[in-house]
Coordinates of C-alpha atoms and ligand atoms in Angstrom, one line a residue:
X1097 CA 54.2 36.6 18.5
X1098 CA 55.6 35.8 21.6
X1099 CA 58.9 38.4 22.0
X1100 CA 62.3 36.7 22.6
X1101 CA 64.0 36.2 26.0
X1102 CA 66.4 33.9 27.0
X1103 CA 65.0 33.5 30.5
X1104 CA 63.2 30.1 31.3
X1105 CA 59.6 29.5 31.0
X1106 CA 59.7 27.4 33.9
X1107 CA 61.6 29.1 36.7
X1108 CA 60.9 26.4 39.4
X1109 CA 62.8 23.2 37.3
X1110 CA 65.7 25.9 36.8
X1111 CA 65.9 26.5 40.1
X1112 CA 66.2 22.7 41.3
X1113 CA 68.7 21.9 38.4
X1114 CA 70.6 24.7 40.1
X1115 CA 70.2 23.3 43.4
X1116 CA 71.6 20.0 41.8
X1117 CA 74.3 21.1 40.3
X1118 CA 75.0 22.5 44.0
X1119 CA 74.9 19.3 45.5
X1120 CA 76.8 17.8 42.7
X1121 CA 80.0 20.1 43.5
X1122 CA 79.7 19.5 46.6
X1123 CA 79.6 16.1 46.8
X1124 CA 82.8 15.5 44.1
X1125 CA 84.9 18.3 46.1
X1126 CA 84.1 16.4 49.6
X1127 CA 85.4 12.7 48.2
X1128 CA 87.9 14.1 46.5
X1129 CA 90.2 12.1 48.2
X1130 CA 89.3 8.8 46.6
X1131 CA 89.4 10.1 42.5
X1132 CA 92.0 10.4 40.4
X1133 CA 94.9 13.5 40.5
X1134 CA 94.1 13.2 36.9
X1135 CA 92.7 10.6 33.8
X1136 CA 93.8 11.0 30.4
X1137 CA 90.2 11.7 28.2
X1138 CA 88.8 9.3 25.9
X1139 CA 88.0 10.2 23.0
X1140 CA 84.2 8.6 23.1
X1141 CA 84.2 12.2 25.5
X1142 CA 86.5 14.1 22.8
X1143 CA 83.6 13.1 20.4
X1144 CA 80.9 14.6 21.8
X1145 CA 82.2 17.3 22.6
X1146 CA 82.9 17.9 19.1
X1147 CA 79.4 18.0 18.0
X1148 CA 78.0 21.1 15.5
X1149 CA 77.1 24.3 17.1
X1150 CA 73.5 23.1 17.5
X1151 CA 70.7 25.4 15.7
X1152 CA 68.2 24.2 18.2
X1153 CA 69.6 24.0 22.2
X1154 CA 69.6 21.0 23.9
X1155 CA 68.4 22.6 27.2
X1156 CA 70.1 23.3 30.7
X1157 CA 69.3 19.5 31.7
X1158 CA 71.0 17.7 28.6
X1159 CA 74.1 20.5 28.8
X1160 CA 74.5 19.1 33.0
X1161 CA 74.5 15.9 31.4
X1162 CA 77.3 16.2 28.9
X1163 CA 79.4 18.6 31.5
X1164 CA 78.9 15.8 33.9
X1165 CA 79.6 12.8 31.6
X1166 CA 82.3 14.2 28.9
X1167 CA 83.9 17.4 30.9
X1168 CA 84.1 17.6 34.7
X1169 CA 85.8 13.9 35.2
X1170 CA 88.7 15.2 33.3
X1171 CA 90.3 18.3 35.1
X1172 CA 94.0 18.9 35.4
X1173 CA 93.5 18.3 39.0
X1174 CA 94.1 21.2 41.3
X1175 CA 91.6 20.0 43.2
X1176 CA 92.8 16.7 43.9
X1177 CA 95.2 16.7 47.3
X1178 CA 97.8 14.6 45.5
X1179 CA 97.8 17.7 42.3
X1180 CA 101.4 18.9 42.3
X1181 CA 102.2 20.3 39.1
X1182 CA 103.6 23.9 37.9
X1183 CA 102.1 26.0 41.0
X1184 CA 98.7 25.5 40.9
X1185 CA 96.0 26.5 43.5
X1186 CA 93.7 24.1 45.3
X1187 CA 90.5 26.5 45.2
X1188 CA 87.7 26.2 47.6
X1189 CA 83.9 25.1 47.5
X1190 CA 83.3 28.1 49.0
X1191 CA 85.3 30.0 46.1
X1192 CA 83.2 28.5 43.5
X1193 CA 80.2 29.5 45.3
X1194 CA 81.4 33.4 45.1
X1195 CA 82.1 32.9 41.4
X1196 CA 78.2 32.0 40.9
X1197 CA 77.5 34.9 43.2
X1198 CA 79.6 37.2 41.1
X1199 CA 78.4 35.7 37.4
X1200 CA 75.2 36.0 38.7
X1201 CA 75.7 40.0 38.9
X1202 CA 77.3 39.8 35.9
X1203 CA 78.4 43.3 36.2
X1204 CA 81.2 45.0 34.3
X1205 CA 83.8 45.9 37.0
X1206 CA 85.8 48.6 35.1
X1207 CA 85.2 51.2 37.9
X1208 CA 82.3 53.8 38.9
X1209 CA 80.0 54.1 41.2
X1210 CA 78.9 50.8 42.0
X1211 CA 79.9 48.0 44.6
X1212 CA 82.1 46.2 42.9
X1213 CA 84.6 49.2 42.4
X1214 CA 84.7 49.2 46.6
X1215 CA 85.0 45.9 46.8
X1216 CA 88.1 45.7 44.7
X1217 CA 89.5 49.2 46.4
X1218 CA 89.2 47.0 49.8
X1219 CA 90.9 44.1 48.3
X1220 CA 93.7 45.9 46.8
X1221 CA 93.8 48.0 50.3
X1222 CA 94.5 44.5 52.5
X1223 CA 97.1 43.8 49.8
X1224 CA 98.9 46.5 50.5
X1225 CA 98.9 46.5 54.0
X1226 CA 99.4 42.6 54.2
X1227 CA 102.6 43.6 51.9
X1228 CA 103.5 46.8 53.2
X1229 CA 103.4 49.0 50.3
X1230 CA 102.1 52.7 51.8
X1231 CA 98.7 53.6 51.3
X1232 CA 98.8 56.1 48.5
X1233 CA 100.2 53.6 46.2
X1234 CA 98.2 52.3 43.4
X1235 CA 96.9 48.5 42.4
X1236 CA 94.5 46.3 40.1
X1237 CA 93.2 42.7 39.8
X1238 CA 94.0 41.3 36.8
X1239 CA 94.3 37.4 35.0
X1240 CA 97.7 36.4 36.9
X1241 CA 100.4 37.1 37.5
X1242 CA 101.4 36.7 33.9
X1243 CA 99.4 40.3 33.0
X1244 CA 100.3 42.0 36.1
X1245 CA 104.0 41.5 35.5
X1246 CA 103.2 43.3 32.3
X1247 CA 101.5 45.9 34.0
X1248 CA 104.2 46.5 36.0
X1249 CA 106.9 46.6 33.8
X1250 CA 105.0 48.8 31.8
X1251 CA 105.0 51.2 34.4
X1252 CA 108.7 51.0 35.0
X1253 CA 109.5 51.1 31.0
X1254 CA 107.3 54.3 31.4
X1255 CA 108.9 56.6 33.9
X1256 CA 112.4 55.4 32.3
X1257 CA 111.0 56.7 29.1
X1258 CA 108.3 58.5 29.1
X1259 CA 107.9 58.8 25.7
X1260 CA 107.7 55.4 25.1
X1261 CA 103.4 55.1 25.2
X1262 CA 103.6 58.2 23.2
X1263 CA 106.1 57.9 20.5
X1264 CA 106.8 54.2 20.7
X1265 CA 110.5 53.0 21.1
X1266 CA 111.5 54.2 18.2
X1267 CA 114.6 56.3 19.4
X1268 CA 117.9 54.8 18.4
X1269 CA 119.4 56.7 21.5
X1270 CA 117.8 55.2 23.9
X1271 CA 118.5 51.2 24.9
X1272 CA 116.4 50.1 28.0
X1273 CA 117.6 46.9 29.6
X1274 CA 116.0 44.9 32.5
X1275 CA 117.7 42.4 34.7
X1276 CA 116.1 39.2 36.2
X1277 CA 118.3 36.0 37.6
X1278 CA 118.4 33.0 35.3
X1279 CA 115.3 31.2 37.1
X1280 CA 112.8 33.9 36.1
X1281 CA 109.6 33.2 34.8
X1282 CA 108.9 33.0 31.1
X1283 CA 105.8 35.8 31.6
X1284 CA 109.0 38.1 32.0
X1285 CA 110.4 37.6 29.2
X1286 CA 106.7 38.0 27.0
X1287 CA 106.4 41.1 28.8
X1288 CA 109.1 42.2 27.9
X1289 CA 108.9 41.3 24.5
X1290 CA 105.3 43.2 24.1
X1291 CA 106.5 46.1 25.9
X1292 CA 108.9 46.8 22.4
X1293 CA 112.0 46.6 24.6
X1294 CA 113.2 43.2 23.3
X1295 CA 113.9 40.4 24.6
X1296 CA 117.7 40.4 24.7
X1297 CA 117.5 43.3 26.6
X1298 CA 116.2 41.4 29.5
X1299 CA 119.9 40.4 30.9
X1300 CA 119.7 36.9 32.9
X1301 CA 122.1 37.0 36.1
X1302 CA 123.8 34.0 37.2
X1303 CA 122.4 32.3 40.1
X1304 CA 124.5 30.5 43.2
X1305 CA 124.2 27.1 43.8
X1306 CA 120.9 27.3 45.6
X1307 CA 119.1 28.9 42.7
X1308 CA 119.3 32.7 43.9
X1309 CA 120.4 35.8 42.0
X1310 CA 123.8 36.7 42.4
X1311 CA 123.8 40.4 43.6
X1312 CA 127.3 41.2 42.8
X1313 CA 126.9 40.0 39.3
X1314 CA 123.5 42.3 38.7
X1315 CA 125.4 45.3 40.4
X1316 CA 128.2 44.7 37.7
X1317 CA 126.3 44.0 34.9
X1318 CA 123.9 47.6 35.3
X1319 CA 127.3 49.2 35.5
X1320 CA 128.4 47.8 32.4
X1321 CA 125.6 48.5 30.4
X1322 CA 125.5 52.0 31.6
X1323 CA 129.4 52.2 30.6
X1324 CA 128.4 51.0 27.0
X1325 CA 125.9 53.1 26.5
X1326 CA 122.5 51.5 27.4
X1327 CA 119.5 52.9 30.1
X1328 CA 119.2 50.0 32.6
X1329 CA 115.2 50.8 33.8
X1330 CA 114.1 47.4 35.8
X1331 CA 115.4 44.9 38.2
X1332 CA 113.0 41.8 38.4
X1333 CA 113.7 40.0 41.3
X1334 CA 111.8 36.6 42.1
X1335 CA 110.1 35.7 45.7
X1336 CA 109.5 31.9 44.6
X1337 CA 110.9 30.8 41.6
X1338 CA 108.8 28.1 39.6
X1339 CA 111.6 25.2 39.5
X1340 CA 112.8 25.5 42.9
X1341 CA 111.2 28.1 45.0
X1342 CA 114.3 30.5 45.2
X1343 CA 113.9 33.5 46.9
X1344 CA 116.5 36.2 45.2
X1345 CA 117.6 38.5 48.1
X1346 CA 115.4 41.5 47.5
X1347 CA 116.4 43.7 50.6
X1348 CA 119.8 43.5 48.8
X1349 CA 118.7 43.9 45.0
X1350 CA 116.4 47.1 47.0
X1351 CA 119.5 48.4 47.4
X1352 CA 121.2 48.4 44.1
X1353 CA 118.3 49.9 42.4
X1354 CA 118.2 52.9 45.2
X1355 CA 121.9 53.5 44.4
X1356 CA 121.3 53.2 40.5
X1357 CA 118.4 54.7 40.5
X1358 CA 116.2 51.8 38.9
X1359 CA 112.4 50.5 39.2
X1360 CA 112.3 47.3 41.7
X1361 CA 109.6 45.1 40.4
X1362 CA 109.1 41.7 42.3
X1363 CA 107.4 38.5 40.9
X1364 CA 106.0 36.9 44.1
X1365 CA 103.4 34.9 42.2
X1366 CA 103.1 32.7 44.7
X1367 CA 105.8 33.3 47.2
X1368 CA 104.6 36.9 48.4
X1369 CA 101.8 34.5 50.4
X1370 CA 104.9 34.0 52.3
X1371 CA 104.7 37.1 54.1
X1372 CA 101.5 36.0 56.0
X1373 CA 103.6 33.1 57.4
X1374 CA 104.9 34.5 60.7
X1375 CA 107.8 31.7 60.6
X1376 CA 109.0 32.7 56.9
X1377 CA 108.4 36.1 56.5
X1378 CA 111.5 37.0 56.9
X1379 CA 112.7 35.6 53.8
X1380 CA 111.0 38.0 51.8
X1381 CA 112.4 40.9 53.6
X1382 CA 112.7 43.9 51.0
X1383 CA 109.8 43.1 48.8
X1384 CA 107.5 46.5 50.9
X1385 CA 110.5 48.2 49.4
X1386 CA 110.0 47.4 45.4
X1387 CA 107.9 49.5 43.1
X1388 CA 105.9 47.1 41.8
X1389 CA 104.7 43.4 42.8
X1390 CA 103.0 40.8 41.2
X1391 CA 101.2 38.3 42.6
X1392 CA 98.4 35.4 42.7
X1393 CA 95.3 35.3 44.3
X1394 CA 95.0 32.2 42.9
X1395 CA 97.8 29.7 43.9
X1396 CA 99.2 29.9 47.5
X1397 CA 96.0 32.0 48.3
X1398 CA 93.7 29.3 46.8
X1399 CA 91.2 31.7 45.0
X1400 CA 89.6 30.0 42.3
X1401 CA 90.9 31.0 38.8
X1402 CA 91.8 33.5 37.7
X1403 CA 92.7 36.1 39.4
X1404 CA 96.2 38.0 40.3
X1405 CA 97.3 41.2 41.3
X1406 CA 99.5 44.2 40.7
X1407 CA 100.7 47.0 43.0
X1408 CA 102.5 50.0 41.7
X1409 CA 104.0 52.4 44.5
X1410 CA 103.0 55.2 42.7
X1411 CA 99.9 56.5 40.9
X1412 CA 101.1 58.2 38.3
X1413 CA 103.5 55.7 37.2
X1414 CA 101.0 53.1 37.4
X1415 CA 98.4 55.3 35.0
X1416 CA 100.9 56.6 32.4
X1417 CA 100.9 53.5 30.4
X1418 CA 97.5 53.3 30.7
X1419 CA 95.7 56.9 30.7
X1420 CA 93.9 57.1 27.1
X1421 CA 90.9 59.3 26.6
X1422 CA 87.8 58.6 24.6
X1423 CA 84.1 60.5 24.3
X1424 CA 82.0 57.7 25.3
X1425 CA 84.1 57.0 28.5
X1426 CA 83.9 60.5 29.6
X1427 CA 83.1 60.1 33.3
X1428 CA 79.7 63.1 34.5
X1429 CA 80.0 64.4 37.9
X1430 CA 77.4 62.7 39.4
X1431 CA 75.4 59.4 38.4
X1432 CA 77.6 56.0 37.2
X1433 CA 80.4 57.7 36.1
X1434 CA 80.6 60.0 39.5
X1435 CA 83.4 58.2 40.9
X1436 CA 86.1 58.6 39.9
X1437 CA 87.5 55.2 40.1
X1438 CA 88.3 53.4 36.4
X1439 CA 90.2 50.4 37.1
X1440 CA 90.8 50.2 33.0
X1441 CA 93.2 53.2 33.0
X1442 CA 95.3 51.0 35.4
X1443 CA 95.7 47.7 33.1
X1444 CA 94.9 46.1 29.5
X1445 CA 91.2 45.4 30.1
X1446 CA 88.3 47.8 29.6
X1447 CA 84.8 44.9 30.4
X1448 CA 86.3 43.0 33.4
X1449 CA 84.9 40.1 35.3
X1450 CA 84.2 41.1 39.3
X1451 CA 87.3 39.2 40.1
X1452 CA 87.5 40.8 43.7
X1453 CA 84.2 39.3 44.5
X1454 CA 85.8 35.8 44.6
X1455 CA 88.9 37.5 46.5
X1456 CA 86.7 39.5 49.4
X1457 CA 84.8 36.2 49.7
X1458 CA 87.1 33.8 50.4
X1459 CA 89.5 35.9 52.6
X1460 CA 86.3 37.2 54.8
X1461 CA 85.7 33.1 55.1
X1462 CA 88.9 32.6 56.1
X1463 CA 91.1 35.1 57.6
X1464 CA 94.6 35.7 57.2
X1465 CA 95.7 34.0 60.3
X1466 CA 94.7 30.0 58.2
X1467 CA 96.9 31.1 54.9
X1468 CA 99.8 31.7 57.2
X1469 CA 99.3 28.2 58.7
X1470 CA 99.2 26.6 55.5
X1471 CA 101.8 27.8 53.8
X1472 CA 103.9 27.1 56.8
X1473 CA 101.9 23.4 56.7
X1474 CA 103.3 23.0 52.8
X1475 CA 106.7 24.6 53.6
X1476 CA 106.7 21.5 56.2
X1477 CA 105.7 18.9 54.1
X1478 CA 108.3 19.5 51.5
X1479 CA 110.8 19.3 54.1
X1480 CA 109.1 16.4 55.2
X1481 CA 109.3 14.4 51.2
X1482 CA 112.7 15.9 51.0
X1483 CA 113.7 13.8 54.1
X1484 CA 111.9 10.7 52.8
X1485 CA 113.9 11.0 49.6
X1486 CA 117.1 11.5 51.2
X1487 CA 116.7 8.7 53.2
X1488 CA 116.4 6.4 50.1
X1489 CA 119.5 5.2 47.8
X1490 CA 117.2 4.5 44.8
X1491 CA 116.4 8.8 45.3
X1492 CA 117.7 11.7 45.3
X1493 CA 117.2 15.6 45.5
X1494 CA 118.3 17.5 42.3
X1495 CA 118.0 20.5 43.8
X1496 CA 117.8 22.6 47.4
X1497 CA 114.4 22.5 49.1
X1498 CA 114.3 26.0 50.4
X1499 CA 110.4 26.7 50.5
X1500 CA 107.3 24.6 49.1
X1501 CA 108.9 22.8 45.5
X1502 CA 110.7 19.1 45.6
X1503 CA 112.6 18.2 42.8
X1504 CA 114.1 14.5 42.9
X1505 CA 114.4 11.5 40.5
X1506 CA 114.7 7.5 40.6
X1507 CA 118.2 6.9 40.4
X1508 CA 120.1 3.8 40.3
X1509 CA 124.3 3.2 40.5
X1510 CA 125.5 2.5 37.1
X1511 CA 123.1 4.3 34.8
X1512 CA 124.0 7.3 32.8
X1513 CA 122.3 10.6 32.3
X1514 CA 121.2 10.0 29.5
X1515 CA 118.8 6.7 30.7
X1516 CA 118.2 8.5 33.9
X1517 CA 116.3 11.2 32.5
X1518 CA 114.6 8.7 30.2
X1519 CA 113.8 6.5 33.4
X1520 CA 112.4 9.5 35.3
X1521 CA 110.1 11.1 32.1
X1522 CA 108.3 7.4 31.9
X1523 CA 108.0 7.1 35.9
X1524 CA 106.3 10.5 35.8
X1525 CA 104.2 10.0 33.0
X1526 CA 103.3 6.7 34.4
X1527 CA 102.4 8.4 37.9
X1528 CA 100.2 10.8 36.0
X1529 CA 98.6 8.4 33.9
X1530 CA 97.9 5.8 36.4
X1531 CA 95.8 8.9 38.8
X1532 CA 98.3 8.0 41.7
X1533 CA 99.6 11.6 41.8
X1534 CA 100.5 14.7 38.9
X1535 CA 103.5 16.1 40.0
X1536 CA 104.6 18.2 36.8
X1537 CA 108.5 18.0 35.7
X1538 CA 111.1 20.1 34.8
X1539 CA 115.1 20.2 34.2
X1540 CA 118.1 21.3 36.3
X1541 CA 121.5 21.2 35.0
X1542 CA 121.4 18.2 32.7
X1543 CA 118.7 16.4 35.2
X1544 CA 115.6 16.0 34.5
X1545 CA 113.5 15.7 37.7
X1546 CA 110.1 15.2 39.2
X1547 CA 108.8 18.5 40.1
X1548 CA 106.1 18.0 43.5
X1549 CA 105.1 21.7 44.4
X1550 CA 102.9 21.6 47.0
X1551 CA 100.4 24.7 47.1
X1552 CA 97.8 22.4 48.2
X1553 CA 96.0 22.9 51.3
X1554 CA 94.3 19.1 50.8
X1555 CA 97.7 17.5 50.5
X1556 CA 98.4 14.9 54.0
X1557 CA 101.4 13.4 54.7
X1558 CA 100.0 9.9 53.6
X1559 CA 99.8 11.7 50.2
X1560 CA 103.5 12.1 50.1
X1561 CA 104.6 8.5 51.5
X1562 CA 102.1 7.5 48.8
X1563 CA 103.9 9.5 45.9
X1564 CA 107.5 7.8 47.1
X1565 CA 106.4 4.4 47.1
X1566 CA 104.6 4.8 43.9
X1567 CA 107.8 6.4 42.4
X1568 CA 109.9 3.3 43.9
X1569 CA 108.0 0.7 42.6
X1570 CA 107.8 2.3 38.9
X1571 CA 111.7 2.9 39.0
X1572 CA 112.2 -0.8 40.2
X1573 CA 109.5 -2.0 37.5
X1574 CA 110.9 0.0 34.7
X1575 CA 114.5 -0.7 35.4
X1576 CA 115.0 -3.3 32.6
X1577 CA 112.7 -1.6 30.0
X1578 CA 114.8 1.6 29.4
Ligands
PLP660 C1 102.7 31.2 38.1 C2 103.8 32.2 38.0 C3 103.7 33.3 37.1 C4 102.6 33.4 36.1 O1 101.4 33.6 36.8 P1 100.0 33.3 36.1 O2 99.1 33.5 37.2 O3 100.1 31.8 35.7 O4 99.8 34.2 35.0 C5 104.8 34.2 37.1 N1 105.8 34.1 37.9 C6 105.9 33.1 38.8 C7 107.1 33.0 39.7 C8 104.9 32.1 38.9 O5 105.0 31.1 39.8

């Protein structure tokens, strides 16, 4: 009997399907510019997809076939230059090829003496020089920013209560609260939630008229909670909010949590790209001073996905959430387990993907100096739709454009609210639908508006004018059917 492998017979034929499917990528990424931002999937695809787990494979050829045919024509669209929606990265074909590289390894990057454990030490190294947290301080890829806002508020929940890992939050006496403005993401609040401190806990501060955390109205609301009884542990302020791009004043909110002696944790998801922007950094002056940051390799940095980070300004606040024991992860002295290094004491993940291979990749292609220049070149273009819509009666801005997100709608004199916001939902479905553009949508106020957020390093201005017209005509065209 012939033993059981699942390595090829033939090498050679796997090694040209792999050299096709090479050229395949990179002949979609480079006419990307004449697909669709996105097609709906028909269900002749949805079909065969849905075929039994087959007892017998089909082989690498037939599997090409179906991804080709049934599964790679219908993205969400990142890729696509006019792909606008929620704050999505463009990725690179470069990217992709690291990813191959890296699942190629297939090596379990939880730590010890092997490469990938240096390469992610480097990566989180440049992170925290790029974003001035001191040397000494602690930090670990993870999914997003989702997980490593988790991470960090674990941390803070923690060293407020350092029982809490221990002895769970059982104590009546103790009543953590956290603070965020009323634009935070919703990852903060699931964080929140898991962490046993509840959700209500999490007080929402009022924002100004441009979207930003009132400071006054945090500084009051700690003091009331400690007056009542409560332990406020973490301020969450936001560098980028999702529906508008808000920057909450962190320099200032810094400052608060020094007097009051409370953990600083900053969301910069994707706006902590900004500090590689010579023109803009200032904006996010105060975030080197938080104790914890989150933040996306994959969105403003264009990192294929997935793959965030977290910083924690100290090491033993980062580990005590983290730091279980077990006899079969008993590091030696020497050998595999020689260094000391165990990235799964610093987050919720024991096997890990080599994330940072993808990271040290792509930023030793590129540099620094280029993400600067295009996050400046989005910052631009933004400025540059919000003019275009301003300039228009039949449009208008629902909100301040401060950084990279537009939010407008279609409007026209005499039409309520109500058949406004019905008017823009079919426009924008319509624009998604027809491949012209896939802006994603969200609501202000009682408006609902067309949400462009332009982390997109493919986007030109021709894309832009060619969103505004497209929005014009399907106003004018829908006019009398709403
Ligand atoms: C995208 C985003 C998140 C969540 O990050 P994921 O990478 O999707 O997990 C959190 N906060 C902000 C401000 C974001 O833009």
């Amino acid at each position: 009997m012939t033993p059981e492998t699942l390595d090829p017979d033939d090498w050679e034929s796997l090694r040209r399907l792999g050299h096709a499917m090479v050229d395949d990528l990179v002949r979609w990424h480079r006419g990307i510019h004449s697909t669709s931002a996105w097609r709906p999937m028909p269900e002749d695809s949805r079909r065969r997809l849905g075929i039994e787990f087959p007892a017998n494979g089909l082989g690498a050829q037939e599997a090409f076939e179906c991804f080709l045919r049934d599964i790679r024509p219908f993205p969400l669209g990142n890729v696509h230059p006019r792909a606008w929606g929620w704050v999505n990265g463009t990725g690179t074909t470069i990217g992709a090829f690291a990813e191959l590289l890296a699942a190629g390894m297939n090596t379990n990057a939880w730590g010890g003496h092997q490469a990938s454990t240096v390469v992610e030490q480097q990566v989180i190294r440049w992170s925290k020089q790029v974003l001035g947290f001191p040397a000494e301080s602690s930090g670990v890829l993870v999914s997003g920013a989702s997980t490593a806002n988790l991470v960090g508020l674990a941390a803070a929940r923690d060293r407020a209560y350092s029982d809490a890992s221990e002895n769970g939050l059982a104590s009546p006496s103790v009543q953590l609260t956290a603070y965020a403005s009323e634009q935070v993401h919703n990852s903060v609040d699931k964080a929140i939630g898991l962490l046993g401190i509840g959700r209500r806990q999490l007080r929402k501060i009022p924002t100004d008229s441009t979207y930003v955390m009132d400071v006054n109205a945090l500084h009051a609301a700690i003091l009331r909670d400690k007056d009542e009884g409560h332990t406020p542990f973490c301020v969450i302020g936001t560098a980028g909010t999702v529906n508008t791009g808000a920057i909450d004043p962190l320099d200032r909110i810094a400052e608060v949590c020094r007097d009051e002696k409370i953990w600083f944790h900053v969301d910069g998801a994707f706006g902590a790209a900004t500090v590689l922007a010579p023109a803009l950094h200032d904006r996010v002056r105060g975030i080197e001073q938080s104790d914890s940051i989150a933040f996306d390799f994959h969105k403003w940095l264009h990192v294929p996905y997935s793959v965030g980070c977290v910083l924690v300004r100290s090491v033993d606040d980062h580990r005590r959430p983290f730091s279980t024991t077990a006899s079969y992860l008993e590091p030696l002295d020497r050998g595999i387990t020689g260094w000391e290094q165990n990235f799964a004491l610093l987050g919720t993940e024991l096997s890990r993907p080599f994330r940072a291979l993808k990271v040290w990749f792509v930023l030793n292609v590129y540099g620094t100096a280029v993400y600067g220049r295009l996050v400046e070149q989005n910052v631009r273009q933004a400025a540059r739709l919000a003019e275009m819509i301003t300039e228009r009666d039949d449009l208008e801005l629902v909100a301040p454009v401060p950084m990279n997100i537009v939010c407008f709608r279609y409007r026209r004199r005499g039409i309520d609210t109500n058949k406004l916001n019905k008017l823009n939902r079919e426009i924008l479905m319509q624009l998604q639908e027809s491949g012209v553009a896939a802006p994603s949508s969200t609501v202000l106020g009682d408006c609902f508006a067309i949400r462009v957020a332009i982390t997109n390093h493919r986007t030109r201005t021709s894309d832009l004018k060619m969103l505004v017209d497209e929005v014009v005509r399907l106003g004018g065209s829908l006019q009398q059917s709403v």
